[in-house]
Short mmCIF file of C-alpha atoms in Angstrom, two decimals:
data_model
loop_
_atom_site.label_atom_id
_atom_site.label_comp_id
_atom_site.label_asym_id
_atom_site.label_seq_id
_atom_site.Cartn_x
_atom_site.Cartn_y
_atom_site.Cartn_z
CA MET A 1 -15.76 -6.38 19.41
CA ASN A 2 -17.73 -3.69 17.66
CA LEU A 3 -19.67 -5.17 14.71
CA LEU A 4 -19.31 -2.00 12.66
CA ARG A 5 -15.53 -1.94 13.19
CA ALA A 6 -15.24 -5.61 12.16
CA ALA A 7 -17.35 -5.08 9.03
CA GLY A 8 -15.35 -2.02 8.02
CA ARG A 9 -12.04 -3.81 8.50
CA ALA A 10 -13.29 -6.82 6.51
CA LEU A 11 -14.43 -4.63 3.62
CA MET A 12 -11.16 -2.70 3.55
CA GLY A 13 -9.14 -5.88 3.88
CA GLY A 14 -11.06 -7.51 1.05
CA TYR A 15 -10.11 -4.73 -1.34
CA PHE A 16 -6.41 -4.98 -0.47
CA ILE A 17 -6.43 -8.78 -0.71
CA ALA A 18 -8.04 -8.69 -4.16
CA SER A 19 -5.65 -5.97 -5.32
CA GLY A 20 -2.64 -7.89 -4.05
CA VAL A 21 -3.73 -11.16 -5.66
CA LYS A 22 -4.16 -9.31 -8.96
CA ALA A 23 -0.62 -7.95 -8.67
CA LEU A 24 0.74 -11.41 -7.88
CA LYS A 25 -1.13 -13.18 -10.69
CA ASP A 26 -0.60 -10.64 -13.46
CA PRO A 27 2.24 -8.24 -12.60
CA ASP A 28 2.79 -7.39 -16.27
CA ALA A 29 -0.40 -5.30 -16.33
CA LEU A 30 0.99 -3.03 -13.59
CA VAL A 31 4.63 -2.86 -14.74
CA PRO A 32 4.23 0.10 -17.18
CA ALA A 33 2.66 2.28 -14.50
CA THR A 34 5.27 1.24 -11.93
CA GLU A 35 8.33 1.61 -14.17
CA PRO A 36 8.88 5.39 -13.67
CA LEU A 37 8.56 5.04 -9.90
CA ALA A 38 10.91 2.06 -9.82
CA GLU A 39 13.54 3.92 -11.84
CA LYS A 40 13.65 6.60 -9.15
CA PHE A 41 13.02 4.51 -6.03
CA VAL A 42 15.51 1.65 -6.50
CA PRO A 43 18.66 3.81 -6.89
CA PHE A 44 17.51 6.10 -4.07
CA ALA A 45 16.90 3.15 -1.73
CA GLN A 46 20.21 1.56 -2.66
CA ARG A 47 22.07 4.80 -1.84
CA LYS A 48 20.30 5.55 1.43
CA LEU A 49 19.87 2.11 3.00
CA PRO A 50 22.72 0.12 4.52
CA GLU A 51 24.41 -2.24 2.08
CA SER A 52 23.20 -5.30 3.99
CA VAL A 53 19.60 -4.20 3.38
CA SER A 54 19.90 -2.65 -0.08
CA ALA A 55 21.25 -5.91 -1.49
CA TYR A 56 17.76 -7.41 -1.08
CA ILE A 57 15.91 -4.71 -3.03
CA PRO A 58 14.92 -6.17 -6.40
CA GLU A 59 15.87 -4.09 -9.43
CA ASP A 60 13.33 -5.79 -11.69
CA THR A 61 10.06 -3.83 -11.84
CA ARG A 62 8.05 -7.04 -12.14
CA SER A 63 9.50 -8.25 -8.83
CA LEU A 64 8.72 -4.89 -7.22
CA VAL A 65 5.08 -5.18 -8.35
CA ARG A 66 4.89 -8.66 -6.87
CA LEU A 67 6.48 -7.46 -3.64
CA GLY A 68 3.83 -4.74 -3.44
CA GLY A 69 1.19 -7.41 -4.03
CA VAL A 70 2.53 -9.48 -1.14
CA ALA A 71 2.42 -6.40 1.11
CA SER A 72 -1.13 -5.68 -0.01
CA VAL A 73 -2.32 -9.25 0.66
CA ALA A 74 -0.59 -9.35 4.05
CA GLY A 75 -2.05 -5.97 4.99
CA GLY A 76 -5.50 -6.98 3.84
CA LEU A 77 -5.37 -10.23 5.80
CA GLY A 78 -4.21 -8.38 8.90
CA MET A 79 -7.10 -5.95 8.62
CA ALA A 80 -9.78 -8.47 7.65
CA THR A 81 -8.97 -11.06 10.31
CA GLY A 82 -8.34 -8.56 13.07
CA ILE A 83 -5.16 -10.39 14.08
CA ALA A 84 -2.88 -7.43 13.37
CA PRO A 85 -5.08 -4.61 12.07
CA ARG A 86 -2.65 -1.81 12.84
CA LEU A 87 0.28 -3.51 11.12
CA GLY A 88 -2.04 -4.53 8.31
CA GLY A 89 -3.14 -0.94 7.86
CA ALA A 90 0.48 0.18 7.66
CA LEU A 91 1.32 -2.48 5.07
CA ALA A 92 -1.78 -1.65 3.05
CA ALA A 93 -1.05 2.09 3.13
CA GLY A 94 2.52 1.42 2.04
CA SER A 95 1.35 -0.77 -0.81
CA MET A 96 -0.86 2.10 -2.05
CA ILE A 97 2.06 4.50 -2.58
CA PRO A 98 2.90 3.25 -6.12
CA HIS A 99 -0.80 3.27 -7.03
CA VAL A 100 -1.24 6.87 -5.92
CA VAL A 101 1.89 8.00 -7.73
CA ALA A 102 0.89 6.14 -10.91
CA ALA A 103 -2.62 7.64 -10.84
CA ASP A 104 -1.31 11.22 -10.93
CA PRO A 105 -3.90 13.07 -13.04
CA ARG A 106 -1.62 15.83 -14.32
CA GLY A 107 -0.68 14.18 -17.63
CA ALA A 108 -3.98 12.40 -18.33
CA LEU A 109 -6.14 13.05 -21.35
CA ASP A 110 -9.42 12.63 -19.47
CA LYS A 111 -8.76 14.86 -16.46
CA SER A 112 -12.08 14.17 -14.73
CA ALA A 113 -11.75 10.37 -14.74
CA ALA A 114 -8.07 10.53 -13.80
CA ARG A 115 -8.80 12.89 -10.91
CA THR A 116 -11.57 10.58 -9.63
CA ASP A 117 -9.25 7.56 -9.79
CA PHE A 118 -6.47 9.50 -8.06
CA LEU A 119 -8.74 10.66 -5.24
CA ALA A 120 -10.17 7.16 -4.76
CA LYS A 121 -6.69 5.69 -4.37
CA LEU A 122 -5.69 8.52 -2.07
CA ALA A 123 -8.80 7.89 0.05
CA LEU A 124 -7.99 4.18 0.34
CA ALA A 125 -4.45 5.00 1.46
CA GLY A 126 -5.84 7.48 4.00
CA ALA A 127 -8.36 4.97 5.34
CA ALA A 128 -5.59 2.42 5.79
CA LEU A 129 -3.54 5.03 7.65
CA VAL A 130 -6.50 5.76 9.93
CA LEU A 131 -6.67 2.05 10.72
CA THR A 132 -3.08 2.15 11.98
CA GLN A 133 -4.32 4.27 14.88
CA ASP A 134 -7.32 2.05 15.81
CA THR A 135 -6.93 0.88 19.40
CA ARG A 136 -10.23 -1.06 19.33
CA GLY A 137 -11.87 1.32 21.77
CA LYS A 138 -9.15 1.04 24.42
CA PRO A 139 -6.91 3.94 25.40
CA SER A 140 -3.51 4.07 23.79
CA MET A 141 -0.31 3.40 25.70
CA LEU A 142 0.52 7.09 25.50
CA TRP A 143 -2.78 8.02 27.15
CA ARG A 144 -2.24 5.51 29.97
#
């Protein structure tokens, strides 16, 4: 295994694990930022998904924050341990969607700081997406 690849995955995974644990321990701090997204996402998901699946989508924003935290921890563990780095990257990128939407700098008072935070969260989501394509130096199935 490439040492640089392992160190990069561990560093990325560590961020997502810490972020997920924070969301699990104190979801109330993230609820106000998640509320507008949850108000739009939950009804949309309940309309579009089959009834057998949509019944399991929590309507409580606090539960949605915790669910995102679980996805972040699972994604971070998958990346950091190298057991399932591609799946972990997908989970981590998915868990960043509410963070990126909540960090939208358009309505912020301090535009410069808000833009920096938005771009940092966008970069983390992009890095996690790049990890979903990491084949550990081996050719992909499509190439073979």
